[in-house]
């Protein structure tokens, strides 16, 4: 099969690898029909994470089941499915909450070296009854792909931000996750969502979705909006030292900072005393993907929540190197790339 791999920072290619084998009696093999590049994939591309050997990339995939183990009950060959980007064993009490982050064996992420990469023609999926869900009627490919990661992450970020109805929220970073978080915050009752990004075209794109655009730093925009008090909540979809420090300064006393941006491997110098004196709540998480599906699928089917405009570009899997260069440029024209094997 063909699979997108990275050998070194900035060095992405399409490799030919052996077809994956069925990963146990509870597993499945999925033929990938669409996959995508996530902002967190750039941590490998830009050298934030070490690469000891070629890594098969990608953790967002939808496709068709081609083989299942004898214990799999929820899907069968021929079913169109979405694959949760975060995997759990599917059998423990933690996974019983539908949150793979709580898996007693520890969560795993596709495309990080431990499991196969989703930017491939075929993907081996352990714990298929937990990781896979049939794509519901009325859900298009783009929506299904976003349900595997970005929309689930943005939605969770907004839920965990304690947004008061009629409140103010700042979203840092207007990539796919940030745009999903902004739309979720508006849906959950925020009166004003500040969209913070240094790229003008990204701010313009967010403005079309009802977001109030602003340039960084977040603190300056938040203080101007709130007459110096700070916004009720900040969602950080970037996760760098700069953005997290900015978020903690921009939120009002008693407010919440919700971080879903992926940090690098270096420690963050957390300002503990100011956060304590201002009674700031800090929450950090990757998405409990499976837990979000019962909430998000009906909202998408009904049209109450829209993800139109999140995907900006579609390319062939063989053009992955070009696609990664385009995503890494962080322009306003290429926000989210869909890859088709």
Tab-separated table of C-alpha atoms in Angstrom:
chain	number	residue	atom	x	y	z
A	1	UNK	CA	0.000	0.000	0.000
A	2	UNK	CA	0.972	3.651	-0.331
A	3	UNK	CA	1.567	5.575	2.889
A	4	UNK	CA	2.745	9.106	3.681
A	5	UNK	CA	5.916	8.973	5.783
A	6	UNK	CA	8.321	11.512	7.201
A	7	UNK	CA	12.059	10.794	7.363
A	8	UNK	CA	13.270	14.091	8.833
A	9	UNK	CA	11.885	17.578	9.430
A	10	UNK	CA	10.459	18.897	6.180
A	11	UNK	CA	11.036	15.593	4.381
A	12	UNK	CA	7.679	13.994	3.519
A	13	UNK	CA	7.253	11.347	0.848
A	14	UNK	CA	4.817	8.645	-0.249
A	15	UNK	CA	6.268	5.205	0.483
A	16	UNK	CA	5.200	1.691	-0.463
A	17	UNK	CA	4.696	-0.385	2.680
A	18	UNK	CA	3.296	-3.850	3.386
A	19	UNK	CA	-0.469	-4.024	3.714
A	20	UNK	CA	-1.444	-4.077	7.401
A	21	UNK	CA	-2.578	-7.300	9.007
A	22	UNK	CA	-5.725	-7.650	11.089
A	23	UNK	CA	-4.756	-6.350	14.582
A	24	UNK	CA	-6.336	-9.109	16.633
A	25	UNK	CA	-9.769	-10.616	17.038
A	26	UNK	CA	-11.270	-7.244	18.065
A	27	UNK	CA	-9.670	-5.285	15.227
A	28	UNK	CA	-10.450	-4.278	11.668
A	29	UNK	CA	-8.708	-3.168	8.500
A	30	UNK	CA	-10.124	-0.081	6.797
A	31	UNK	CA	-9.570	1.024	3.217
A	32	UNK	CA	-9.061	4.770	3.574
A	33	UNK	CA	-11.189	6.826	1.188
A	34	UNK	CA	-10.301	10.255	2.605
A	35	UNK	CA	-7.777	11.529	5.111
A	36	UNK	CA	-6.490	14.943	6.159
A	37	UNK	CA	-3.515	16.890	7.444
A	38	UNK	CA	-3.923	18.183	10.996
A	39	UNK	CA	-2.018	21.084	12.496
A	40	UNK	CA	-0.523	18.706	15.056
A	41	UNK	CA	1.071	16.697	12.208
A	42	UNK	CA	3.290	19.733	11.694
A	43	UNK	CA	5.109	18.998	14.957
A	44	UNK	CA	6.882	16.175	13.124
A	45	UNK	CA	7.234	18.219	9.938
A	46	UNK	CA	8.754	21.211	11.721
A	47	UNK	CA	11.086	19.245	13.983
A	48	UNK	CA	9.328	19.713	17.330
A	49	UNK	CA	9.273	15.955	17.877
A	50	UNK	CA	12.262	13.658	17.297
A	51	UNK	CA	12.148	11.195	14.387
A	52	UNK	CA	14.318	8.134	15.058
A	53	UNK	CA	12.984	6.261	12.013
A	54	UNK	CA	10.474	7.002	9.265
A	55	UNK	CA	7.032	7.665	10.765
A	56	UNK	CA	3.781	6.951	8.924
A	57	UNK	CA	1.772	10.141	9.357
A	58	UNK	CA	-1.857	11.035	9.923
A	59	UNK	CA	-4.620	10.412	12.448
A	60	UNK	CA	-7.756	11.513	10.591
A	61	UNK	CA	-9.454	8.983	8.327
A	62	UNK	CA	-12.735	7.722	6.959
A	63	UNK	CA	-13.100	4.674	4.766
A	64	UNK	CA	-14.644	1.286	4.075
A	65	UNK	CA	-14.175	-1.768	6.290
A	66	UNK	CA	-12.467	-4.576	4.355
A	67	UNK	CA	-11.840	-7.083	7.153
A	68	UNK	CA	-12.911	-7.604	10.767
A	69	UNK	CA	-11.866	-9.906	13.596
A	70	UNK	CA	-14.263	-12.504	14.965
A	71	UNK	CA	-15.078	-10.406	18.065
A	72	UNK	CA	-16.148	-7.284	16.173
A	73	UNK	CA	-19.900	-6.695	16.399
A	74	UNK	CA	-20.648	-3.071	15.434
A	75	UNK	CA	-19.272	-2.974	11.873
A	76	UNK	CA	-18.747	-5.417	9.034
A	77	UNK	CA	-16.963	-5.445	5.676
A	78	UNK	CA	-18.450	-2.929	3.279
A	79	UNK	CA	-19.509	-0.444	5.974
A	80	UNK	CA	-18.451	3.194	5.533
A	81	UNK	CA	-16.851	4.290	8.808
A	82	UNK	CA	-15.062	7.109	10.568
A	83	UNK	CA	-12.012	6.326	12.698
A	84	UNK	CA	-11.422	8.089	16.006
A	85	UNK	CA	-8.013	9.761	15.913
A	86	UNK	CA	-7.452	8.816	19.567
A	87	UNK	CA	-7.558	5.097	20.337
A	88	UNK	CA	-8.205	3.189	23.543
A	89	UNK	CA	-8.356	-0.514	24.323
A	90	UNK	CA	-12.153	-0.346	24.241
A	91	UNK	CA	-12.600	-2.790	27.112
A	92	UNK	CA	-11.612	-1.030	30.359
A	93	UNK	CA	-13.695	1.152	32.666
A	94	UNK	CA	-12.009	4.256	31.284
A	95	UNK	CA	-13.034	3.411	27.744
A	96	UNK	CA	-16.488	2.672	29.145
A	97	UNK	CA	-16.901	6.444	29.512
A	98	UNK	CA	-16.391	6.718	25.708
A	99	UNK	CA	-13.287	8.799	26.369
A	100	UNK	CA	-10.108	7.125	25.051
A	101	UNK	CA	-7.986	9.549	27.078
A	102	UNK	CA	-9.127	7.642	30.175
A	103	UNK	CA	-8.058	4.244	28.814
A	104	UNK	CA	-6.331	2.299	31.577
A	105	UNK	CA	-3.736	1.066	29.089
A	106	UNK	CA	-3.051	4.612	27.960
A	107	UNK	CA	-4.465	6.308	24.851
A	108	UNK	CA	-2.702	6.029	21.525
A	109	UNK	CA	-2.890	8.276	18.476
A	110	UNK	CA	-2.704	7.061	14.898
A	111	UNK	CA	0.262	8.369	12.947
A	112	UNK	CA	2.522	8.901	15.957
A	113	UNK	CA	4.729	5.848	15.514
A	114	UNK	CA	2.792	3.398	17.704
A	115	UNK	CA	-0.195	2.833	15.418
A	116	UNK	CA	-0.301	3.045	11.646
A	117	UNK	CA	-0.671	6.350	9.844
A	118	UNK	CA	-4.094	7.360	8.554
A	119	UNK	CA	-2.566	9.026	5.480
A	120	UNK	CA	-2.394	5.605	3.845
A	121	UNK	CA	-4.446	3.410	1.561
A	122	UNK	CA	-5.144	0.927	4.363
A	123	UNK	CA	-5.300	1.322	8.144
A	124	UNK	CA	-5.264	-1.353	10.843
A	125	UNK	CA	-7.651	-0.383	13.658
A	126	UNK	CA	-7.472	-2.191	17.018
A	127	UNK	CA	-10.552	-2.232	19.240
A	128	UNK	CA	-12.775	-1.672	16.218
A	129	UNK	CA	-16.063	-1.588	18.148
A	130	UNK	CA	-14.661	1.334	20.149
A	131	UNK	CA	-12.638	3.178	17.488
A	132	UNK	CA	-15.027	2.895	14.528
A	133	UNK	CA	-18.503	4.231	13.876
A	134	UNK	CA	-20.608	3.892	10.763
A	135	UNK	CA	-20.932	7.214	8.943
A	136	UNK	CA	-24.535	8.281	9.602
A	137	UNK	CA	-26.994	9.303	6.916
A	138	UNK	CA	-26.754	12.971	6.016
A	139	UNK	CA	-23.086	13.298	7.003
A	140	UNK	CA	-20.772	14.172	4.108
A	141	UNK	CA	-17.128	13.119	3.862
A	142	UNK	CA	-15.796	16.475	5.064
A	143	UNK	CA	-18.055	16.417	8.128
A	144	UNK	CA	-17.148	12.817	8.892
A	145	UNK	CA	-13.437	13.607	8.686
A	146	UNK	CA	-13.822	16.558	11.036
A	147	UNK	CA	-15.728	14.317	13.460
A	148	UNK	CA	-12.625	12.110	13.750
A	149	UNK	CA	-10.614	14.941	15.329
A	150	UNK	CA	-10.871	18.673	14.613
A	151	UNK	CA	-14.565	19.255	15.259
A	152	UNK	CA	-14.517	16.948	18.276
A	153	UNK	CA	-11.509	18.875	19.598
A	154	UNK	CA	-12.954	22.335	18.964
A	155	UNK	CA	-16.306	21.336	20.482
A	156	UNK	CA	-14.611	19.911	23.583
A	157	UNK	CA	-12.478	23.039	23.907
A	158	UNK	CA	-15.607	25.180	23.958
A	159	UNK	CA	-17.455	22.904	26.410
A	160	UNK	CA	-14.513	22.982	28.808
A	161	UNK	CA	-14.174	26.759	28.585
A	162	UNK	CA	-17.182	27.374	30.900
A	163	UNK	CA	-18.667	29.898	28.461
A	164	UNK	CA	-21.500	31.876	30.053
A	165	UNK	CA	-24.513	32.516	27.835
A	166	UNK	CA	-24.025	35.982	26.444
A	167	UNK	CA	-20.344	35.896	27.400
A	168	UNK	CA	-17.121	36.772	25.622
A	169	UNK	CA	-14.597	34.263	24.317
A	170	UNK	CA	-11.223	34.652	22.644
A	171	UNK	CA	-10.050	31.870	20.326
A	172	UNK	CA	-6.309	31.886	19.640
A	173	UNK	CA	-5.365	30.393	16.279
A	174	UNK	CA	-7.772	30.241	13.351
A	175	UNK	CA	-6.749	26.959	11.805
A	176	UNK	CA	-9.254	24.128	11.518
A	177	UNK	CA	-9.464	23.455	15.260
A	178	UNK	CA	-9.727	27.145	16.102
A	179	UNK	CA	-12.496	27.675	13.547
A	180	UNK	CA	-14.384	24.652	14.894
A	181	UNK	CA	-13.941	25.970	18.440
A	182	UNK	CA	-15.188	29.417	17.447
A	183	UNK	CA	-18.309	28.008	15.800
A	184	UNK	CA	-18.907	25.773	18.819
A	185	UNK	CA	-18.532	28.731	21.210
A	186	UNK	CA	-21.109	30.719	19.256
A	187	UNK	CA	-23.462	27.737	19.231
A	188	UNK	CA	-23.061	27.319	22.999
A	189	UNK	CA	-24.191	30.878	23.663
A	190	UNK	CA	-21.210	33.218	23.457
A	191	UNK	CA	-22.299	36.690	22.394
A	192	UNK	CA	-18.859	37.649	21.073
A	193	UNK	CA	-16.028	35.424	19.893
A	194	UNK	CA	-12.710	37.146	19.261
A	195	UNK	CA	-10.691	35.302	16.641
A	196	UNK	CA	-6.971	35.919	17.130
A	197	UNK	CA	-4.553	35.139	14.306
A	198	UNK	CA	-1.580	36.971	12.751
A	199	UNK	CA	-2.694	36.040	9.208
A	200	UNK	CA	-5.134	38.553	7.721
A	201	UNK	CA	-6.807	36.089	5.329
A	202	UNK	CA	-7.511	33.712	8.206
A	203	UNK	CA	-9.102	36.522	10.174
A	204	UNK	CA	-11.218	37.422	7.150
A	205	UNK	CA	-12.324	33.808	6.772
A	206	UNK	CA	-13.331	33.677	10.444
A	207	UNK	CA	-15.257	36.932	10.138
A	208	UNK	CA	-17.505	35.279	7.547
A	209	UNK	CA	-18.455	32.778	10.252
A	210	UNK	CA	-19.565	35.423	12.748
A	211	UNK	CA	-16.237	35.804	14.542
A	212	UNK	CA	-14.862	39.216	15.517
A	213	UNK	CA	-11.325	39.225	14.071
A	214	UNK	CA	-8.316	40.637	15.908
A	215	UNK	CA	-4.555	40.558	15.611
A	216	UNK	CA	-2.368	39.206	18.405
A	217	UNK	CA	-1.609	39.736	21.195
A	218	UNK	CA	-4.822	38.333	22.615
A	219	UNK	CA	-4.479	40.312	25.831
A	220	UNK	CA	-4.673	43.677	24.052
A	221	UNK	CA	-7.747	42.666	22.035
A	222	UNK	CA	-9.453	41.138	25.087
A	223	UNK	CA	-8.854	44.210	27.250
A	224	UNK	CA	-10.132	46.542	24.555
A	225	UNK	CA	-13.305	44.463	24.187
A	226	UNK	CA	-13.942	44.198	27.934
A	227	UNK	CA	-12.951	47.668	29.144
A	228	UNK	CA	-9.845	46.261	30.787
A	229	UNK	CA	-11.488	43.383	32.652
A	230	UNK	CA	-10.622	40.446	30.385
A	231	UNK	CA	-12.809	37.985	28.487
A	232	UNK	CA	-14.857	35.281	30.198
A	233	UNK	CA	-12.961	32.456	28.507
A	234	UNK	CA	-10.001	31.847	26.230
A	235	UNK	CA	-9.581	28.844	23.938
A	236	UNK	CA	-5.980	28.286	22.872
A	237	UNK	CA	-5.844	26.221	19.684
A	238	UNK	CA	-2.094	26.807	19.220
A	239	UNK	CA	-0.502	25.698	22.490
A	240	UNK	CA	2.831	27.536	22.376
A	241	UNK	CA	4.500	29.273	25.316
A	242	UNK	CA	3.521	32.622	23.813
A	243	UNK	CA	-0.144	31.818	23.254
A	244	UNK	CA	-0.674	30.108	26.616
A	245	UNK	CA	0.896	33.005	28.495
A	246	UNK	CA	-1.217	35.417	26.436
A	247	UNK	CA	-4.356	33.401	27.203
A	248	UNK	CA	-3.739	33.476	30.958
A	249	UNK	CA	-3.288	37.242	30.826
A	250	UNK	CA	-6.351	37.833	28.618
A	251	UNK	CA	-8.937	36.013	30.728
A	252	UNK	CA	-10.852	37.828	33.467
A	253	UNK	CA	-10.440	36.963	37.161
A	254	UNK	CA	-12.400	33.777	37.785
A	255	UNK	CA	-12.381	32.904	34.073
A	256	UNK	CA	-11.323	29.746	32.278
A	257	UNK	CA	-8.528	29.003	29.826
A	258	UNK	CA	-9.130	25.911	27.682
A	259	UNK	CA	-6.037	24.663	25.847
A	260	UNK	CA	-6.288	22.141	23.007
A	261	UNK	CA	-3.269	23.305	21.003
A	262	UNK	CA	-0.434	20.768	21.052
A	263	UNK	CA	2.676	21.990	22.858
A	264	UNK	CA	6.212	20.917	22.050
A	265	UNK	CA	8.344	18.764	24.353
A	266	UNK	CA	9.752	21.665	26.396
A	267	UNK	CA	8.341	22.667	29.813
A	268	UNK	CA	5.961	25.614	29.932
A	269	UNK	CA	6.873	28.277	32.546
A	270	UNK	CA	3.465	28.408	34.211
A	271	UNK	CA	2.744	31.710	36.058
A	272	UNK	CA	1.343	29.982	39.124
A	273	UNK	CA	1.084	32.953	41.489
A	274	UNK	CA	-0.836	35.302	39.154
A	275	UNK	CA	-3.139	32.445	38.155
A	276	UNK	CA	-3.802	31.642	41.804
A	277	UNK	CA	-4.414	35.254	42.817
A	278	UNK	CA	-6.824	35.730	39.895
A	279	UNK	CA	-8.566	32.358	40.471
A	280	UNK	CA	-7.989	31.153	36.916
A	281	UNK	CA	-9.179	27.720	35.822
A	282	UNK	CA	-6.835	26.031	33.324
A	283	UNK	CA	-8.025	22.990	31.380
A	284	UNK	CA	-5.973	21.057	28.828
A	285	UNK	CA	-7.072	18.067	26.802
A	286	UNK	CA	-7.129	16.210	23.552
A	287	UNK	CA	-10.635	15.337	22.453
A	288	UNK	CA	-12.755	12.503	23.851
A	289	UNK	CA	-13.690	11.847	20.230
A	290	UNK	CA	-16.138	8.961	20.674
A	291	UNK	CA	-17.889	10.792	23.506
A	292	UNK	CA	-18.662	13.750	21.225
A	293	UNK	CA	-20.286	11.807	18.383
A	294	UNK	CA	-23.780	11.494	19.959
A	295	UNK	CA	-23.802	15.283	20.444
A	296	UNK	CA	-22.250	16.441	17.194
A	297	UNK	CA	-23.790	14.099	14.639
A	298	UNK	CA	-27.402	15.303	15.230
A	299	UNK	CA	-26.255	18.932	15.211
A	300	UNK	CA	-24.609	18.452	11.821
A	301	UNK	CA	-27.527	16.449	10.423
A	302	UNK	CA	-29.997	19.145	11.462
A	303	UNK	CA	-27.876	21.979	10.110
A	304	UNK	CA	-27.782	23.649	13.532
A	305	UNK	CA	-23.974	23.424	13.480
A	306	UNK	CA	-22.047	23.962	10.255
A	307	UNK	CA	-18.460	23.194	9.281
A	308	UNK	CA	-18.692	24.668	5.792
A	309	UNK	CA	-15.458	26.339	4.779
A	310	UNK	CA	-13.148	24.466	7.167
A	311	UNK	CA	-11.688	22.342	4.364
A	312	UNK	CA	-10.174	24.667	1.796
A	313	UNK	CA	-8.144	22.297	-0.385
A	314	UNK	CA	-8.368	18.763	-1.806
A	315	UNK	CA	-5.289	16.968	-3.127
A	316	UNK	CA	-4.236	13.452	-4.069
A	317	UNK	CA	-2.327	11.364	-1.536
A	318	UNK	CA	0.602	11.251	-3.988
A	319	UNK	CA	0.884	15.050	-3.630
A	320	UNK	CA	1.389	14.845	0.147
A	321	UNK	CA	4.749	16.633	0.108
A	322	UNK	CA	3.205	19.613	-1.658
A	323	UNK	CA	0.213	19.499	0.662
A	324	UNK	CA	2.407	19.597	3.765
A	325	UNK	CA	4.315	22.578	2.397
A	326	UNK	CA	1.030	24.390	1.809
A	327	UNK	CA	-0.308	23.659	5.304
A	328	UNK	CA	3.000	24.615	6.943
A	329	UNK	CA	2.875	28.006	5.188
A	330	UNK	CA	-0.201	28.814	7.329
A	331	UNK	CA	-1.746	31.043	4.714
A	332	UNK	CA	-5.340	32.138	4.726
A	333	UNK	CA	-5.943	30.298	1.464
A	334	UNK	CA	-4.958	26.813	2.661
A	335	UNK	CA	-6.397	26.054	6.081
A	336	UNK	CA	-7.300	22.361	5.937
A	337	UNK	CA	-6.275	19.856	3.249
A	338	UNK	CA	-8.232	16.713	2.395
A	339	UNK	CA	-6.140	13.937	0.832
A	340	UNK	CA	-7.668	11.246	-1.366
A	341	UNK	CA	-5.865	7.927	-1.779
